[in-house]
Amino acid sequence: MTTPARRRLMRDFKRLQEDPPAGVSGAPSDNNIMLWNAVIFGPHDTPFEDGTFKLTIEFTEEYPNKPPTVRFISKMFHPNVYADGSICLDILQNRWSPTYDVSAILTSIQSLLHDPNPNSPANNEAAQLYRENRREYEKKVAAIVQESWNDDEDEGEDEEDGEESKAGS
Amino acid sequence: MAAQAHAIDYDPERNYDEDTLAQQREIEKEIAESQPLISSLFTFDDIVEEYTREDEVYRHKIENLKTRYANLRKTRGDGNCFFRAFGFGYLETLLSNPTDYQRFLEICEKSKDELIALGFPQFTLEDFYDTFIDIVKQVKNPGQLEKLLETFNDQGLSDYFVVYLRLLVSGFLQKNEDDYIPFIDGERTVKQFCSQEVEPMGKESDHIHAVALTKALRVPICVEYMDREGQTCNSFMFDPTESPEESSPKPALTLLYRPGHYDILYPL
């Protein structure tokens, strides 16, 4: 039976295909509409430029009334991203509005790459370098941008299974 | 002991938000299993037992309510009770009031374009609106009470209805920003207040939410406040009309407020 969450996710997917925002993409995994794979391309004029960062988005039946769980599976170095890839972003927690859709989620995360918030750090080292040593910060980010390409090569062959465990390590 | 060990192990780079959210979901699940979203009718004798025998103030107030109201319906305590109580309670009255139904339908139908004009994202707004208006149209035919009760106890549909009411409140406050900014606490704009306290599901309603909702939909409601002050409940009328001449002293529905929670009252 189709539920409001599943119906809405189909609509989100349709919209994302018809009217894709620049620099992000996403789609439900093959056999489960509640689990999506997404990619955010590092925004221009930021140290993340040219990176291809993979994420998973996990929805519950309460979507869109509750936010999904979003996690980077590509390695990330950013003041607001935890070591396990989860993201400290207000709209994914207490400021979630049911009017957000997948497109809005991905573009918000994209702009977080642009504008980190070093005042609520999830990664202390990244936050400190961002504030005090921008050059070193950019060097560390450049390293994970490089790594994000390796991810692609690794996963080209086995897209279907085991992607999460492999990329997450 | 365990709690202490946990405190020592605190890792600033670990994401504890998810633990908090998981715990919150556990609590919500417990509440969901024990309380329907909208209950069947109760008598006051059923709720008097919720208070200890020594609690004279409340018992006295319930006795007083019994002289004016016959029954009540309880709503689930999930932070959406005001909106859900309003939504169900008002649609229930429309089952036997075709004139008011027509008026309400027109206001609802106009609201979609107004909200889009205010800047709400059309794509998601339409999704909520479509479900909302389908539910409103359920009460066109009298005798659909069972179906309405079923709809409001379907978590998905019921929550969609609540979301749309929340968006109406947000839209109304943003449209009348200048009138409401003095009532907003903290250094927040009306838009910030709406995105923090109105639009997210589960955020409890305050006086300002009730004022905005009744004005946005032009539905007068009465709230009986039952707290420990005084001998009888304080009743407060939310009257959407601006001038005393056109004011309608008769509320379309009455809610019972007990600290932190709204239920629906049915007059004798």
CSV table of C-alpha atoms in Angstrom, one decimal:
chain,number,residue,atom,x,y,z
A,1,MET,CA,0.0,0.0,0.0
A,2,THR,CA,1.2,3.5,-0.8
A,3,THR,CA,1.7,5.8,2.2
A,4,PRO,CA,1.9,9.6,2.3
A,5,ALA,CA,5.7,9.3,2.8
A,6,ARG,CA,6.2,7.0,-0.2
A,7,ARG,CA,3.8,9.0,-2.4
A,8,ARG,CA,5.6,12.2,-1.5
A,9,LEU,CA,9.1,10.6,-2.2
A,10,MET,CA,7.9,9.6,-5.7
A,11,ARG,CA,6.9,13.2,-6.2
A,12,ASP,CA,10.2,14.4,-4.9
A,13,PHE,CA,12.0,12.1,-7.3
A,14,LYS,CA,10.0,13.2,-10.2
A,15,ARG,CA,10.7,16.9,-9.4
A,16,LEU,CA,14.4,16.3,-9.0
A,17,GLN,CA,14.5,14.7,-12.4
A,18,GLU,CA,12.4,17.4,-14.1
A,19,ASP,CA,13.9,20.4,-12.4
A,20,PRO,CA,17.3,19.4,-11.1
A,21,PRO,CA,19.1,22.1,-9.0
A,22,ALA,CA,22.6,22.8,-10.1
A,23,GLY,CA,25.3,20.7,-8.6
A,24,VAL,CA,23.3,18.1,-6.8
A,25,SER,CA,21.7,14.8,-7.8
A,26,GLY,CA,19.9,12.0,-6.0
A,27,ALA,CA,17.7,9.0,-6.6
A,28,PRO,CA,16.1,6.2,-4.5
A,29,SER,CA,18.1,3.0,-4.3
A,30,ASP,CA,17.0,0.2,-6.6
A,31,ASN,CA,14.7,-1.7,-4.3
A,32,ASN,CA,13.9,0.8,-1.6
A,33,ILE,CA,12.3,4.2,-2.0
A,34,MET,CA,13.0,5.0,1.6
A,35,LEU,CA,16.8,5.0,1.1
A,36,TRP,CA,18.3,7.4,-1.4
A,37,ASN,CA,21.8,7.9,-2.8
A,38,ALA,CA,22.8,11.4,-3.5
A,39,VAL,CA,25.8,13.3,-4.8
A,40,ILE,CA,26.8,16.9,-4.1
A,41,PHE,CA,29.4,18.5,-6.3
A,42,GLY,CA,31.7,20.8,-4.4
A,43,PRO,CA,30.5,24.4,-5.1
A,44,HIS,CA,32.7,26.7,-7.3
A,45,ASP,CA,34.9,29.2,-5.5
A,46,THR,CA,35.2,27.0,-2.4
A,47,PRO,CA,37.9,24.6,-1.4
A,48,PHE,CA,35.4,21.8,-2.1
A,49,GLU,CA,35.3,22.7,-5.8
A,50,ASP,CA,35.4,19.6,-8.2
A,51,GLY,CA,34.8,17.2,-5.3
A,52,THR,CA,32.0,14.6,-5.9
A,53,PHE,CA,30.6,13.8,-2.4
A,54,LYS,CA,28.3,10.9,-1.9
A,55,LEU,CA,25.6,10.8,0.7
A,56,THR,CA,22.8,8.6,1.8
A,57,ILE,CA,19.4,9.9,2.8
A,58,GLU,CA,17.3,7.6,5.0
A,59,PHE,CA,13.6,8.4,5.3
A,60,THR,CA,11.0,7.1,7.7
A,61,GLU,CA,7.3,6.8,7.2
A,62,GLU,CA,7.0,10.1,9.0
A,63,TYR,CA,8.6,12.0,6.2
A,64,PRO,CA,7.9,14.8,5.3
A,65,ASN,CA,6.7,15.6,8.8
A,66,LYS,CA,10.1,14.5,10.2
A,67,PRO,CA,13.4,15.1,8.6
A,68,PRO,CA,15.4,12.2,7.0
A,69,THR,CA,18.8,11.1,8.3
A,70,VAL,CA,21.5,12.4,5.9
A,71,ARG,CA,25.0,11.2,6.0
A,72,PHE,CA,28.1,11.7,3.9
A,73,ILE,CA,29.6,8.4,2.8
A,74,SER,CA,32.5,10.1,1.1
A,75,LYS,CA,35.1,11.2,3.6
A,76,MET,CA,34.5,14.8,4.6
A,77,PHE,CA,36.5,17.5,6.3
A,78,HIS,CA,34.1,20.2,7.3
A,79,PRO,CA,33.4,22.0,10.6
A,80,ASN,CA,29.8,20.8,10.7
A,81,VAL,CA,30.2,17.2,9.6
A,82,TYR,CA,30.9,14.5,12.2
A,83,ALA,CA,33.4,11.7,11.9
A,84,ASP,CA,30.7,9.3,11.0
A,85,GLY,CA,29.5,11.5,8.1
A,86,SER,CA,26.4,12.8,9.9
A,87,ILE,CA,25.7,16.5,9.5
A,88,CYS,CA,25.0,19.2,12.1
A,89,LEU,CA,22.5,21.4,10.3
A,90,ASP,CA,19.5,23.0,11.9
A,91,ILE,CA,17.1,22.3,9.2
A,92,LEU,CA,17.8,18.6,9.6
A,93,GLN,CA,17.0,18.8,13.3
A,94,ASN,CA,14.9,21.3,15.2
A,95,ARG,CA,14.2,23.7,12.4
A,96,TRP,CA,12.9,21.1,9.9
A,97,SER,CA,9.9,22.3,8.0
A,98,PRO,CA,7.6,19.8,6.2
A,99,THR,CA,7.8,22.2,3.2
A,100,TYR,CA,11.3,21.1,2.5
A,101,ASP,CA,11.8,18.4,-0.1
A,102,VAL,CA,14.9,16.4,-1.2
A,103,SER,CA,15.9,19.2,-3.5
A,104,ALA,CA,15.9,21.7,-0.7
A,105,ILE,CA,17.8,19.3,1.6
A,106,LEU,CA,20.6,18.8,-0.9
A,107,THR,CA,20.9,22.5,-1.8
A,108,SER,CA,21.0,23.4,1.9
A,109,ILE,CA,23.9,21.0,2.4
A,110,GLN,CA,25.6,22.3,-0.6
A,111,SER,CA,25.4,25.8,0.8
A,112,LEU,CA,26.8,24.5,4.1
A,113,LEU,CA,29.9,23.6,2.2
A,114,HIS,CA,30.0,27.2,1.1
A,115,ASP,CA,29.4,28.7,4.5
A,116,PRO,CA,30.5,26.5,7.4
A,117,ASN,CA,29.3,27.5,10.8
A,118,PRO,CA,32.4,27.2,13.1
A,119,ASN,CA,30.3,28.2,16.1
A,120,SER,CA,28.6,24.8,16.3
A,121,PRO,CA,31.4,22.5,15.4
A,122,ALA,CA,30.9,18.8,14.7
A,123,ASN,CA,34.6,18.5,13.8
A,124,ASN,CA,36.7,20.5,16.1
A,125,GLU,CA,39.9,20.3,14.1
A,126,ALA,CA,38.1,21.5,11.0
A,127,ALA,CA,36.4,24.3,12.9
A,128,GLN,CA,39.6,25.5,14.4
A,129,LEU,CA,41.6,25.4,11.2
A,130,TYR,CA,38.7,27.2,9.4
A,131,ARG,CA,38.9,30.0,11.9
A,132,GLU,CA,42.7,30.2,12.5
A,133,ASN,CA,44.6,28.7,9.6
A,134,ARG,CA,42.6,28.9,6.4
A,135,ARG,CA,45.5,27.6,4.3
A,136,GLU,CA,45.8,24.4,6.3
A,137,TYR,CA,42.1,24.0,6.2
A,138,GLU,CA,42.1,24.3,2.5
A,139,LYS,CA,44.9,21.8,2.2
A,140,LYS,CA,43.0,19.2,4.2
A,141,VAL,CA,39.8,19.8,2.2
A,142,ALA,CA,41.8,19.5,-1.0
A,143,ALA,CA,42.9,16.0,0.2
A,144,ILE,CA,39.3,14.8,0.7
A,145,VAL,CA,38.3,16.3,-2.7
A,146,GLN,CA,41.0,14.0,-4.2
A,147,GLU,CA,39.7,11.1,-2.2
A,148,SER,CA,36.2,11.7,-3.4
A,149,TRP,CA,37.3,10.9,-7.0
A,150,ASN,CA,38.9,7.6,-5.8
A,151,ASP,CA,35.5,6.7,-4.3
A,152,ASP,CA,34.0,6.9,-7.8
A,153,GLU,CA,36.6,4.6,-9.3
A,154,ASP,CA,36.1,2.0,-6.5
A,155,GLU,CA,32.4,1.9,-6.9
A,156,GLY,CA,32.1,2.0,-10.7
A,157,GLU,CA,31.8,-1.8,-10.8
A,158,ASP,CA,29.8,-2.7,-7.8
A,159,GLU,CA,27.1,0.0,-7.6
A,160,GLU,CA,24.4,-2.3,-6.2
A,161,ASP,CA,25.7,-3.8,-3.0
A,162,GLY,CA,28.1,-3.1,-0.2
A,163,GLU,CA,28.5,0.4,-1.3
A,164,GLU,CA,27.8,1.9,2.1
A,165,SER,CA,30.2,-0.3,4.1
A,166,LYS,CA,33.0,0.2,1.6
A,167,ALA,CA,32.8,3.9,1.2
A,168,GLY,CA,32.1,4.6,4.9
A,169,SER,CA,35.4,3.3,6.1
B,1,MET,CA,27.1,4.4,37.7
B,2,ALA,CA,26.4,3.8,34.1
B,3,ALA,CA,25.4,7.4,33.6
B,4,GLN,CA,28.6,8.6,35.2
B,5,ALA,CA,30.7,6.4,33.0
B,6,HIS,CA,28.9,7.8,30.0
B,7,ALA,CA,29.6,11.3,31.1
B,8,ILE,CA,33.3,10.6,31.4
B,9,ASP,CA,33.3,9.0,27.9
B,10,TYR,CA,31.8,12.1,26.3
B,11,ASP,CA,33.3,12.5,22.9
B,12,PRO,CA,32.9,16.0,21.5
B,13,GLU,CA,33.3,14.8,17.9
B,14,ARG,CA,30.6,12.2,18.2
B,15,ASN,CA,27.1,13.1,17.0
B,16,TYR,CA,24.8,12.7,20.0
B,17,ASP,CA,21.9,14.3,18.2
B,18,GLU,CA,20.9,11.0,16.8
B,19,ASP,CA,20.8,9.4,20.2
B,20,THR,CA,18.6,12.2,21.4
B,21,LEU,CA,16.3,11.8,18.4
B,22,ALA,CA,16.2,8.1,18.9
B,23,GLN,CA,15.2,8.5,22.5
B,24,GLN,CA,12.6,11.1,21.5
B,25,ARG,CA,11.1,8.6,19.0
B,26,GLU,CA,10.9,6.0,21.7
B,27,ILE,CA,8.8,8.3,23.9
B,28,GLU,CA,6.6,9.3,20.9
B,29,LYS,CA,6.0,5.6,20.2
B,30,GLU,CA,4.9,5.0,23.7
B,31,ILE,CA,2.5,7.9,23.6
B,32,ALA,CA,1.2,6.8,20.2
B,33,GLU,CA,0.5,3.3,21.4
B,34,SER,CA,-1.5,4.5,24.4
B,35,GLN,CA,-3.5,7.5,23.0
B,36,PRO,CA,-5.5,7.7,19.8
B,37,LEU,CA,-5.0,10.9,17.8
B,38,ILE,CA,-8.6,11.7,18.3
B,39,SER,CA,-10.5,9.6,20.9
B,40,SER,CA,-14.2,8.6,21.0
B,41,LEU,CA,-16.5,10.6,23.3
B,42,PHE,CA,-15.7,10.6,27.0
B,43,THR,CA,-17.9,11.8,29.9
B,44,PHE,CA,-16.4,14.0,32.7
B,45,ASP,CA,-16.7,11.1,35.1
B,46,ASP,CA,-14.1,9.4,32.9
B,47,ILE,CA,-11.6,12.2,33.3
B,48,VAL,CA,-12.3,13.0,37.0
B,49,GLU,CA,-10.3,9.9,37.8
B,50,GLU,CA,-7.2,11.4,36.2
B,51,TYR,CA,-7.0,13.7,39.2
B,52,THR,CA,-6.3,12.4,42.7
B,53,ARG,CA,-9.2,12.6,45.1
B,54,GLU,CA,-7.4,15.3,47.1
B,55,ASP,CA,-7.2,17.6,44.1
B,56,GLU,CA,-10.1,19.8,45.1
B,57,VAL,CA,-9.5,22.6,42.7
B,58,TYR,CA,-9.6,20.4,39.6
B,59,ARG,CA,-12.5,18.3,40.8
B,60,HIS,CA,-14.5,21.5,41.5
B,61,LYS,CA,-13.8,22.8,38.0
B,62,ILE,CA,-14.8,19.5,36.4
B,63,GLU,CA,-18.1,19.7,38.3
B,64,ASN,CA,-18.6,23.2,37.0
B,65,LEU,CA,-17.8,22.1,33.4
B,66,LYS,CA,-20.4,19.4,33.7
B,67,THR,CA,-23.1,22.0,34.1
B,68,ARG,CA,-22.3,23.4,30.6
B,69,TYR,CA,-20.7,20.5,28.6
B,70,ALA,CA,-21.8,17.0,28.0
B,71,ASN,CA,-18.7,15.3,26.7
B,72,LEU,CA,-15.2,15.6,25.5
B,73,ARG,CA,-12.9,14.0,23.1
B,74,LYS,CA,-9.2,13.6,24.0
B,75,THR,CA,-6.4,14.2,21.6
B,76,ARG,CA,-2.9,12.7,21.6
B,77,GLY,CA,-0.3,14.7,23.5
B,78,ASP,CA,2.2,15.0,20.6
B,79,GLY,CA,2.6,18.8,20.4
B,80,ASN,CA,0.0,19.0,17.6
B,81,CYS,CA,-3.0,18.7,19.8
B,82,PHE,CA,-4.3,22.3,19.3
B,83,PHE,CA,-4.2,22.0,15.5
B,84,ARG,CA,-5.7,18.5,15.5
B,85,ALA,CA,-8.4,19.3,18.0
B,86,PHE,CA,-9.3,22.4,16.0
B,87,GLY,CA,-9.3,20.5,12.7
B,88,PHE,CA,-11.4,17.6,13.8
B,89,GLY,CA,-13.7,19.6,16.1
B,90,TYR,CA,-14.5,22.2,13.5
B,91,LEU,CA,-15.0,19.7,10.6
B,92,GLU,CA,-17.3,17.8,12.8
B,93,THR,CA,-19.5,20.8,13.3
B,94,LEU,CA,-19.6,21.4,9.5
B,95,LEU,CA,-21.2,17.9,9.0
B,96,SER,CA,-24.4,19.5,10.2
B,97,ASN,CA,-23.8,23.0,8.9
B,98,PRO,CA,-23.8,23.2,5.1
B,99,THR,CA,-23.8,27.0,5.0
B,100,ASP,CA,-20.7,27.3,7.0
B,101,TYR,CA,-19.1,24.4,5.1
B,102,GLN,CA,-19.5,26.4,1.8
B,103,ARG,CA,-17.9,29.5,3.4
B,104,PHE,CA,-15.1,27.5,4.9
B,105,LEU,CA,-14.4,25.7,1.6
B,106,GLU,CA,-14.1,29.0,-0.2
B,107,ILE,CA,-11.6,30.4,2.3
B,108,CYS,CA,-9.5,27.1,2.1
B,109,GLU,CA,-9.6,27.1,-1.7
B,110,LYS,CA,-8.3,30.7,-1.8
B,111,SER,CA,-5.6,30.0,0.7
B,112,LYS,CA,-3.3,28.0,-1.6
B,113,ASP,CA,-2.5,30.8,-4.0
B,114,GLU,CA,-2.2,33.2,-1.1
B,115,LEU,CA,0.4,31.0,0.5
B,116,ILE,CA,2.3,30.6,-2.7
B,117,ALA,CA,2.2,34.3,-3.3
B,118,LEU,CA,3.8,34.7,0.2
B,119,GLY,CA,6.7,32.6,-1.0
B,120,PHE,CA,5.9,29.1,0.2
B,121,PRO,CA,7.4,26.5,-2.2
B,122,GLN,CA,4.6,25.6,-4.6
B,123,PHE,CA,5.7,22.0,-5.1
B,124,THR,CA,5.5,21.0,-1.4
B,125,LEU,CA,2.6,23.3,-0.6
B,126,GLU,CA,0.4,21.7,-3.2
B,127,ASP,CA,1.1,18.3,-1.8
B,128,PHE,CA,-0.3,19.3,1.6
B,129,TYR,CA,-3.1,21.3,0.1
B,130,ASP,CA,-4.4,18.4,-2.0
B,131,THR,CA,-4.7,16.2,1.0
B,132,PHE,CA,-6.1,19.0,3.2
B,133,ILE,CA,-8.8,19.9,0.7
B,134,ASP,CA,-9.8,16.3,0.2
B,135,ILE,CA,-10.4,15.9,3.9
B,136,VAL,CA,-12.4,19.2,4.1
B,137,LYS,CA,-14.6,17.9,1.3
B,138,GLN,CA,-15.3,14.7,3.3
B,139,VAL,CA,-17.7,16.7,5.4
B,140,LYS,CA,-19.9,17.9,2.5
B,141,ASN,CA,-22.2,15.0,3.1
B,142,PRO,CA,-23.8,14.6,6.5
B,143,GLY,CA,-23.4,11.4,8.4
B,144,GLN,CA,-19.7,11.0,7.7
B,145,LEU,CA,-18.6,11.2,11.3
B,146,GLU,CA,-17.2,7.7,11.4
B,147,LYS,CA,-15.2,8.3,8.3
B,148,LEU,CA,-13.9,11.6,9.6
B,149,LEU,CA,-12.8,10.0,12.8
B,150,GLU,CA,-11.0,7.3,10.8
B,151,THR,CA,-9.3,9.9,8.7
B,152,PHE,CA,-8.1,11.9,11.7
B,153,ASN,CA,-6.8,8.7,13.3
B,154,ASP,CA,-4.8,7.9,10.2
B,155,GLN,CA,-1.4,9.3,11.1
B,156,GLY,CA,-0.4,10.2,7.6
B,157,LEU,CA,-3.6,12.0,6.6
B,158,SER,CA,-4.1,13.5,10.0
B,159,ASP,CA,-0.5,14.9,10.0
B,160,TYR,CA,-0.9,16.3,6.5
B,161,PHE,CA,-4.0,18.2,7.7
B,162,VAL,CA,-2.1,19.5,10.7
B,163,VAL,CA,0.8,20.6,8.5
B,164,TYR,CA,-1.5,22.7,6.3
B,165,LEU,CA,-3.0,24.4,9.3
B,166,ARG,CA,0.5,25.2,10.5
B,167,LEU,CA,1.3,26.7,7.2
B,168,LEU,CA,-1.9,28.8,7.3
B,169,VAL,CA,-0.8,30.2,10.7
B,170,SER,CA,2.7,30.9,9.4
B,171,GLY,CA,1.3,32.6,6.3
B,172,PHE,CA,-1.1,34.7,8.4
B,173,LEU,CA,1.6,35.8,10.8
B,174,GLN,CA,4.0,36.7,8.0
B,175,LYS,CA,1.3,38.6,6.1
B,176,ASN,CA,0.5,40.6,9.2
B,177,GLU,CA,4.0,40.9,10.4
B,178,ASP,CA,3.7,44.4,11.8
B,179,ASP,CA,0.8,43.5,14.0
B,180,TYR,CA,2.5,40.4,15.5
B,181,ILE,CA,6.1,41.3,15.9
B,182,PRO,CA,5.5,42.9,19.3
B,183,PHE,CA,4.3,39.5,20.6
B,184,ILE,CA,7.3,37.5,19.6
B,185,ASP,CA,9.9,36.9,22.2
B,186,GLY,CA,13.6,36.9,21.7
B,187,GLU,CA,15.4,38.7,19.0
B,188,ARG,CA,13.5,37.0,16.2
B,189,THR,CA,11.8,38.1,13.1
B,190,VAL,CA,8.3,36.8,12.4
B,191,LYS,CA,9.6,34.6,9.7
B,192,GLN,CA,12.2,33.1,12.1
B,193,PHE,CA,9.5,32.6,14.7
B,194,CYS,CA,7.4,30.8,12.1
B,195,SER,CA,10.2,28.5,11.0
B,196,GLN,CA,11.1,27.7,14.6
B,197,GLU,CA,7.8,27.6,16.4
B,198,VAL,CA,5.0,27.2,13.9
B,199,GLU,CA,5.9,25.1,10.9
B,200,PRO,CA,7.8,22.2,12.5
B,201,MET,CA,5.5,19.4,13.5
B,202,GLY,CA,5.2,18.8,17.2
B,203,LYS,CA,5.8,22.4,18.3
B,204,GLU,CA,3.3,23.3,20.9
B,205,SER,CA,0.8,26.1,20.2
B,206,ASP,CA,0.6,29.3,22.2
B,207,HIS,CA,-1.9,32.1,22.3
B,208,ILE,CA,-0.5,33.6,19.1
B,209,HIS,CA,-1.0,30.4,17.1
B,210,ALA,CA,-4.7,30.3,18.2
B,211,VAL,CA,-5.2,33.9,17.4
B,212,ALA,CA,-3.7,33.5,13.9
B,213,LEU,CA,-5.5,30.3,13.0
B,214,THR,CA,-8.9,31.6,14.0
B,215,LYS,CA,-8.3,34.8,12.1
B,216,ALA,CA,-6.9,33.1,9.0
B,217,LEU,CA,-9.9,30.8,8.7
B,218,ARG,CA,-12.4,33.1,10.3
B,219,VAL,CA,-13.6,30.6,12.8
B,220,PRO,CA,-14.5,31.8,16.3
B,221,ILE,CA,-13.5,29.4,19.0
B,222,CYS,CA,-13.7,29.4,22.8
B,223,VAL,CA,-11.1,27.9,25.1
B,224,GLU,CA,-11.9,26.8,28.7
B,225,TYR,CA,-8.6,27.1,30.6
B,226,MET,CA,-8.4,24.7,33.5
B,227,ASP,CA,-5.5,25.4,35.8
B,228,ARG,CA,-5.1,25.8,39.5
B,229,GLU,CA,-6.2,29.4,39.7
B,230,GLY,CA,-9.7,30.4,40.8
B,231,GLN,CA,-12.8,28.3,41.3
B,232,THR,CA,-14.0,27.9,37.7
B,233,CYS,CA,-12.4,27.6,34.3
B,234,ASN,CA,-11.5,30.8,32.6
B,235,SER,CA,-13.1,30.9,29.3
B,236,PHE,CA,-11.5,32.9,26.5
B,237,MET,CA,-13.1,33.7,23.2
B,238,PHE,CA,-10.9,33.8,20.1
B,239,ASP,CA,-13.0,36.1,17.9
B,240,PRO,CA,-11.7,36.6,14.4
B,241,THR,CA,-13.9,39.6,13.7
B,242,GLU,CA,-12.3,43.1,13.9
B,243,SER,CA,-15.2,45.3,14.9
B,244,PRO,CA,-17.7,44.7,17.8
B,245,GLU,CA,-20.7,45.1,15.5
B,246,GLU,CA,-20.0,42.1,13.4
B,247,SER,CA,-18.6,40.0,16.3
B,248,SER,CA,-20.2,36.6,16.6
B,249,PRO,CA,-20.4,35.7,20.3
B,250,LYS,CA,-21.2,32.1,19.6
B,251,PRO,CA,-18.0,29.9,19.2
B,252,ALA,CA,-18.0,27.3,16.4
B,253,LEU,CA,-16.3,25.0,18.8
B,254,THR,CA,-14.9,24.9,22.3
B,255,LEU,CA,-11.6,23.4,23.4
B,256,LEU,CA,-10.5,22.4,26.9
B,257,TYR,CA,-7.0,23.5,27.9
B,258,ARG,CA,-5.2,21.8,30.7
B,259,PRO,CA,-1.6,23.0,31.1
B,260,GLY,CA,0.2,21.9,27.9
B,261,HIS,CA,-2.8,20.2,26.3
B,262,TYR,CA,-6.0,20.8,24.3
B,263,ASP,CA,-9.0,18.5,24.1
B,264,ILE,CA,-12.4,19.1,22.4
B,265,LEU,CA,-15.5,20.0,24.5
B,266,TYR,CA,-19.2,19.3,23.5
B,267,PRO,CA,-21.8,21.7,25.0
B,268,LEU,CA,-24.9,20.3,26.6
